[in-house]
mmCIF file of C-alpha atoms in Angstrom:
data_model
loop_
_atom_site.group_PDB
_atom_site.id
_atom_site.type_symbol
_atom_site.label_atom_id
_atom_site.label_comp_id
_atom_site.label_asym_id
_atom_site.label_seq_id
_atom_site.Cartn_x
_atom_site.Cartn_y
_atom_site.Cartn_z
ATOM 1 C CA ASN A 1 104.073 86.387 85.412
ATOM 2 C CA ALA A 2 106.083 88.891 86.708
ATOM 3 C CA GLY A 3 102.669 91.365 87.458
ATOM 4 C CA VAL A 4 103.970 94.656 89.668
ATOM 5 C CA THR A 5 108.504 94.689 89.576
ATOM 6 C CA GLN A 6 110.281 97.126 92.039
ATOM 7 C CA THR A 7 113.051 98.015 92.602
ATOM 8 C CA PRO A 8 115.679 97.362 94.038
ATOM 9 C CA LYS A 9 114.980 95.748 97.401
ATOM 10 C CA PHE A 10 116.383 97.119 100.031
ATOM 11 C CA GLN A 11 118.776 100.701 99.960
ATOM 12 C CA VAL A 12 120.133 102.289 102.608
ATOM 13 C CA LEU A 13 121.209 106.239 101.850
ATOM 14 C CA LYS A 14 122.921 108.912 103.771
ATOM 15 C CA THR A 15 121.296 112.405 104.601
ATOM 16 C CA GLY A 16 120.950 114.621 101.182
ATOM 17 C CA GLN A 17 121.723 111.679 98.791
ATOM 18 C CA SER A 18 119.371 111.239 96.279
ATOM 19 C CA MET A 19 117.797 108.345 94.635
ATOM 20 C CA THR A 20 115.119 106.258 92.235
ATOM 21 C CA LEU A 21 112.396 104.073 93.662
ATOM 22 C CA GLN A 22 111.683 102.010 90.061
ATOM 23 C CA CYS A 23 108.583 100.234 89.635
ATOM 24 C CA ALA A 24 107.908 97.861 86.585
ATOM 25 C CA GLN A 25 103.797 96.932 86.155
ATOM 26 C CA ASP A 26 103.327 93.786 82.998
ATOM 27 C CA MET A 27 99.652 94.061 83.661
ATOM 28 C CA ASN A 28 98.479 97.041 80.365
ATOM 29 C CA HIS A 29 97.329 98.973 84.203
ATOM 30 C CA ASN A 30 96.758 102.484 83.554
ATOM 31 C CA SER A 31 97.145 104.160 86.655
ATOM 32 C CA MET A 32 99.742 103.349 88.770
ATOM 33 C CA TYR A 33 100.186 104.621 92.699
ATOM 34 C CA TRP A 34 103.538 105.043 95.159
ATOM 35 C CA TYR A 35 103.104 104.227 98.670
ATOM 36 C CA ARG A 36 105.053 104.801 102.503
ATOM 37 C CA GLN A 37 104.435 102.330 104.745
ATOM 38 C CA ASP A 38 105.172 103.303 108.665
ATOM 39 C CA PRO A 39 104.562 101.290 111.518
ATOM 40 C CA GLY A 40 100.916 102.179 113.031
ATOM 41 C CA MET A 41 99.907 104.753 110.183
ATOM 42 C CA GLY A 42 98.827 101.907 107.721
ATOM 43 C CA LEU A 43 99.859 102.972 103.701
ATOM 44 C CA ARG A 44 99.952 106.150 102.984
ATOM 45 C CA LEU A 45 99.469 108.017 99.177
ATOM 46 C CA ILE A 46 102.520 109.216 97.990
ATOM 47 C CA TYR A 47 101.592 109.842 94.325
ATOM 48 C CA TYR A 48 99.643 108.819 91.481
ATOM 49 C CA SER A 49 99.579 108.662 88.317
ATOM 50 C CA ALA A 50 96.039 107.749 86.772
ATOM 51 C CA SER A 51 96.846 107.813 83.485
ATOM 52 C CA GLU A 52 99.806 108.033 81.287
ATOM 53 C CA GLY A 53 101.607 111.428 80.939
ATOM 54 C CA THR A 54 99.640 112.272 84.691
ATOM 55 C CA THR A 55 100.694 112.142 88.072
ATOM 56 C CA ASP A 56 99.803 114.680 91.020
ATOM 57 C CA LYS A 57 100.118 114.351 94.834
ATOM 58 C CA GLY A 58 99.341 112.260 96.698
ATOM 59 C CA GLU A 59 98.943 112.895 100.752
ATOM 60 C CA VAL A 60 102.652 113.046 101.738
ATOM 61 C CA PRO A 61 103.784 114.159 98.915
ATOM 62 C CA ASN A 62 106.952 116.423 100.215
ATOM 63 C CA GLY A 63 110.476 115.860 99.902
ATOM 64 C CA TYR A 64 109.877 113.055 96.670
ATOM 65 C CA ASN A 65 109.325 113.356 92.708
ATOM 66 C CA VAL A 66 107.623 111.312 90.309
ATOM 67 C CA SER A 67 107.727 110.564 86.741
ATOM 68 C CA ARG A 68 105.352 107.984 84.244
ATOM 69 C CA LEU A 69 108.065 107.794 81.553
ATOM 70 C CA ASN A 70 105.271 105.189 79.968
ATOM 71 C CA LYS A 71 102.791 103.038 80.622
ATOM 72 C CA ARG A 72 104.879 100.254 82.445
ATOM 73 C CA GLU A 73 106.900 102.129 84.294
ATOM 74 C CA PHE A 74 106.715 104.872 87.778
ATOM 75 C CA SER A 75 109.634 105.586 89.350
ATOM 76 C CA LEU A 76 110.143 107.573 92.512
ATOM 77 C CA ARG A 77 113.422 110.132 93.203
ATOM 78 C CA LEU A 78 114.692 111.630 96.734
ATOM 79 C CA GLU A 79 116.372 114.340 94.960
ATOM 80 C CA SER A 80 118.004 114.733 99.066
ATOM 81 C CA ALA A 81 117.243 112.181 102.095
ATOM 82 C CA ALA A 82 116.142 113.099 104.850
ATOM 83 C CA PRO A 83 115.618 110.523 108.111
ATOM 84 C CA SER A 84 112.187 110.788 107.966
ATOM 85 C CA GLN A 85 111.659 108.820 104.980
ATOM 86 C CA THR A 86 112.924 105.673 106.742
ATOM 87 C CA SER A 87 110.151 103.898 105.417
ATOM 88 C CA VAL A 88 108.788 100.794 103.524
ATOM 89 C CA TYR A 89 107.988 102.016 99.877
ATOM 90 C CA PHE A 90 105.011 100.272 97.740
ATOM 91 C CA CYS A 91 104.058 100.744 93.801
ATOM 92 C CA ALA A 92 101.102 99.786 92.725
ATOM 93 C CA SER A 93 99.176 99.822 89.300
ATOM 94 C CA GLY A 94 94.974 98.666 88.388
ATOM 95 C CA ARG A 95 92.482 99.432 86.196
ATOM 96 C CA ALA A 96 89.974 102.097 87.630
ATOM 97 C CA ASN A 97 87.771 101.553 90.846
ATOM 98 C CA THR A 98 88.701 98.171 90.953
ATOM 99 C CA GLU A 99 91.843 95.651 92.587
ATOM 100 C CA ALA A 100 95.021 97.856 93.452
ATOM 101 C CA PHE A 101 98.127 94.901 92.947
ATOM 102 C CA PHE A 102 101.526 95.906 94.642
ATOM 103 C CA GLY A 103 104.424 94.817 94.436
ATOM 104 C CA GLN A 104 106.893 93.467 96.648
ATOM 105 C CA GLY A 105 108.225 96.343 97.858
ATOM 106 C CA THR A 106 111.992 98.651 99.084
ATOM 107 C CA ARG A 107 112.905 98.640 102.326
ATOM 108 C CA LEU A 108 114.370 101.720 102.666
ATOM 109 C CA THR A 109 116.596 103.488 105.710
ATOM 110 C CA VAL A 110 118.185 106.958 105.604
ATOM 111 C CA VAL A 111 120.414 107.202 107.668
ATOM 112 C CA GLN B 1 92.851 113.059 110.050
ATOM 113 C CA GLN B 2 92.347 109.395 110.440
ATOM 114 C CA GLN B 3 89.977 108.871 107.144
ATOM 115 C CA VAL B 4 89.649 104.768 107.988
ATOM 116 C CA LYS B 5 90.073 104.124 111.421
ATOM 117 C CA GLN B 6 90.513 100.325 112.260
ATOM 118 C CA SER B 7 91.004 98.985 115.406
ATOM 119 C CA PRO B 8 92.411 96.443 116.830
ATOM 120 C CA GLN B 9 95.969 97.292 116.552
ATOM 121 C CA SER B 10 97.053 93.331 117.050
ATOM 122 C CA LEU B 11 94.868 90.530 117.469
ATOM 123 C CA ILE B 12 95.257 87.064 119.386
ATOM 124 C CA VAL B 13 92.685 84.744 118.111
ATOM 125 C CA GLN B 14 92.968 80.843 118.729
ATOM 126 C CA LYS B 15 92.856 78.103 115.996
ATOM 127 C CA GLY B 16 88.855 76.993 114.993
ATOM 128 C CA GLY B 17 88.056 80.378 116.515
ATOM 129 C CA ILE B 18 86.825 83.733 114.695
ATOM 130 C CA SER B 19 88.537 86.528 114.145
ATOM 131 C CA ILE B 20 86.963 89.975 114.201
ATOM 132 C CA ILE B 21 87.845 93.339 112.857
ATOM 133 C CA ASN B 22 86.808 96.630 112.849
ATOM 134 C CA CYS B 23 86.653 100.370 110.479
ATOM 135 C CA ALA B 24 85.013 103.288 110.537
ATOM 136 C CA TYR B 25 84.840 105.366 107.945
ATOM 137 C CA GLU B 26 84.157 108.884 106.884
ATOM 138 C CA ASN B 27 83.710 109.254 103.962
ATOM 139 C CA THR B 28 80.674 108.678 102.704
ATOM 140 C CA ALA B 29 81.339 109.248 98.803
ATOM 141 C CA PHE B 30 83.180 105.588 99.564
ATOM 142 C CA ASP B 31 82.043 103.150 97.776
ATOM 143 C CA TYR B 32 84.689 100.302 96.973
ATOM 144 C CA PHE B 33 86.127 99.040 101.042
ATOM 145 C CA PRO B 34 88.688 96.508 100.148
ATOM 146 C CA TRP B 35 90.704 93.741 102.678
ATOM 147 C CA TYR B 36 94.187 93.497 102.075
ATOM 148 C CA GLN B 37 96.641 90.538 103.604
ATOM 149 C CA GLN B 38 99.961 91.263 104.060
ATOM 150 C CA PHE B 39 102.790 88.573 105.282
ATOM 151 C CA PRO B 40 106.137 90.055 106.763
ATOM 152 C CA GLY B 41 108.160 91.027 103.266
ATOM 153 C CA LYS B 42 105.525 90.715 101.107
ATOM 154 C CA GLY B 43 103.149 93.535 100.053
ATOM 155 C CA PRO B 44 99.542 93.578 100.118
ATOM 156 C CA ALA B 45 97.210 91.673 98.362
ATOM 157 C CA LEU B 46 93.854 91.762 98.307
ATOM 158 C CA LEU B 47 91.549 89.655 100.016
ATOM 159 C CA ILE B 48 87.960 90.504 99.931
ATOM 160 C CA ALA B 49 85.964 93.859 98.537
ATOM 161 C CA ILE B 50 82.067 95.222 99.150
ATOM 162 C CA ARG B 51 80.776 97.619 97.311
ATOM 163 C CA PRO B 52 77.940 99.840 99.805
ATOM 164 C CA ASP B 53 74.668 98.434 97.770
ATOM 165 C CA VAL B 54 75.406 94.836 99.241
ATOM 166 C CA SER B 55 75.557 94.107 103.476
ATOM 167 C CA GLU B 56 77.618 91.591 102.934
ATOM 168 C CA LYS B 57 79.983 89.559 101.706
ATOM 169 C CA LYS B 58 80.946 86.275 101.441
ATOM 170 C CA GLU B 59 84.541 84.211 100.129
ATOM 171 C CA GLY B 60 85.292 81.120 101.697
ATOM 172 C CA ARG B 61 85.425 81.712 105.621
ATOM 173 C CA PHE B 62 86.205 85.254 104.629
ATOM 174 C CA THR B 63 83.250 87.981 105.388
ATOM 175 C CA ILE B 64 82.829 91.204 105.358
ATOM 176 C CA SER B 65 79.978 92.808 107.193
ATOM 177 C CA PHE B 66 78.815 96.669 105.503
ATOM 178 C CA ASN B 67 77.162 98.424 107.497
ATOM 179 C CA LYS B 68 76.107 102.688 105.023
ATOM 180 C CA SER B 69 73.735 103.408 108.214
ATOM 181 C CA ALA B 70 76.871 103.333 110.872
ATOM 182 C CA LYS B 71 80.019 103.952 108.165
ATOM 183 C CA GLN B 72 81.014 101.065 110.113
ATOM 184 C CA PHE B 73 82.648 97.670 107.878
ATOM 185 C CA SER B 74 84.089 94.445 109.218
ATOM 186 C CA LEU B 75 86.182 92.005 108.218
ATOM 187 C CA HIS B 76 85.127 88.736 110.029
ATOM 188 C CA ILE B 77 86.976 84.837 109.572
ATOM 189 C CA MET B 78 85.987 81.841 110.806
ATOM 190 C CA ASP B 79 87.706 78.822 111.654
ATOM 191 C CA SER B 80 90.746 80.961 112.240
ATOM 192 C CA GLN B 81 94.099 79.464 110.969
ATOM 193 C CA PRO B 82 97.649 79.899 111.836
ATOM 194 C CA GLY B 83 98.395 80.010 108.203
ATOM 195 C CA ASP B 84 95.824 83.142 108.368
ATOM 196 C CA SER B 85 98.363 84.527 111.375
ATOM 197 C CA ALA B 86 99.039 88.377 108.778
ATOM 198 C CA THR B 87 98.400 92.193 108.382
ATOM 199 C CA TYR B 88 94.908 93.178 107.504
ATOM 200 C CA PHE B 89 94.456 96.504 106.182
ATOM 201 C CA CYS B 90 91.130 97.620 105.455
ATOM 202 C CA ALA B 91 90.602 100.659 102.836
ATOM 203 C CA ALA B 92 88.138 102.770 101.268
ATOM 204 C CA SER B 93 88.848 104.784 98.040
ATOM 205 C CA LYS B 94 85.737 106.817 95.936
ATOM 206 C CA ASN B 95 84.936 106.043 91.868
ATOM 207 C CA THR B 96 86.856 109.159 90.160
ATOM 208 C CA GLY B 97 88.617 106.300 87.565
ATOM 209 C CA PHE B 98 90.788 104.760 89.778
ATOM 210 C CA GLN B 99 91.992 104.481 92.869
ATOM 211 C CA LYS B 100 92.848 106.148 95.501
ATOM 212 C CA LEU B 101 92.861 103.873 98.271
ATOM 213 C CA VAL B 102 92.756 105.257 102.001
ATOM 214 C CA PHE B 103 94.304 102.774 104.528
ATOM 215 C CA GLY B 104 93.099 102.457 108.145
ATOM 216 C CA THR B 105 96.348 101.368 109.749
ATOM 217 C CA GLY B 106 95.971 98.135 109.638
ATOM 218 C CA THR B 107 95.034 94.852 112.359
ATOM 219 C CA ARG B 108 97.525 92.200 113.770
ATOM 220 C CA LEU B 109 96.540 88.853 113.884
ATOM 221 C CA LEU B 110 98.059 85.898 115.156
ATOM 222 C CA VAL B 111 96.460 82.488 114.985
ATOM 223 C CA SER B 112 97.692 80.340 117.995
ATOM 224 C CA PRO B 113 97.871 77.190 117.268
#
């Protein structure tokens, strides 16, 4: 039972490079989310997808784009990475107003 | 603007003691208050959650106390164990049909043997 799977687990980028973080869930959840976690700041919502075919901005969307490819997959793209985007990124999924399940995270360093 | 304020930032408790972590929220529309537990290198996992129609919820050694009028809720860990050493996050969301959580800043708990 995989749950929420994120790839890659670690990534180092140079400033200005682009990359896509992948996320897939096998729990048939409608909603999916991308959070970033920074020391002393908790988890902050970047983008979310309430259902397949919809996406919306969260608290810190600048510098990111997302794609809800299908019900299972929700990707996060950094078009031009900046050092301020060094963080741990978590994908999550869930049903309406119940528990959110998180992936293992992607540790991204931008140099 | 921090909608959910969590304290303390870190906590050291002796084995067998009680760990208490507090959170306060601002938005009265919030109606779901979960606590997440995170071990190093792992994603957060739901520990226990409460809705505002009850003032307390207990699951094993973990209890949430909820004070709607004060807009505060807290996590109590009874008989704390070294295996409880982790980072704990409180969170809140409102019923919009999906789970858009607002997290506190986290508390790093260390339970000493």
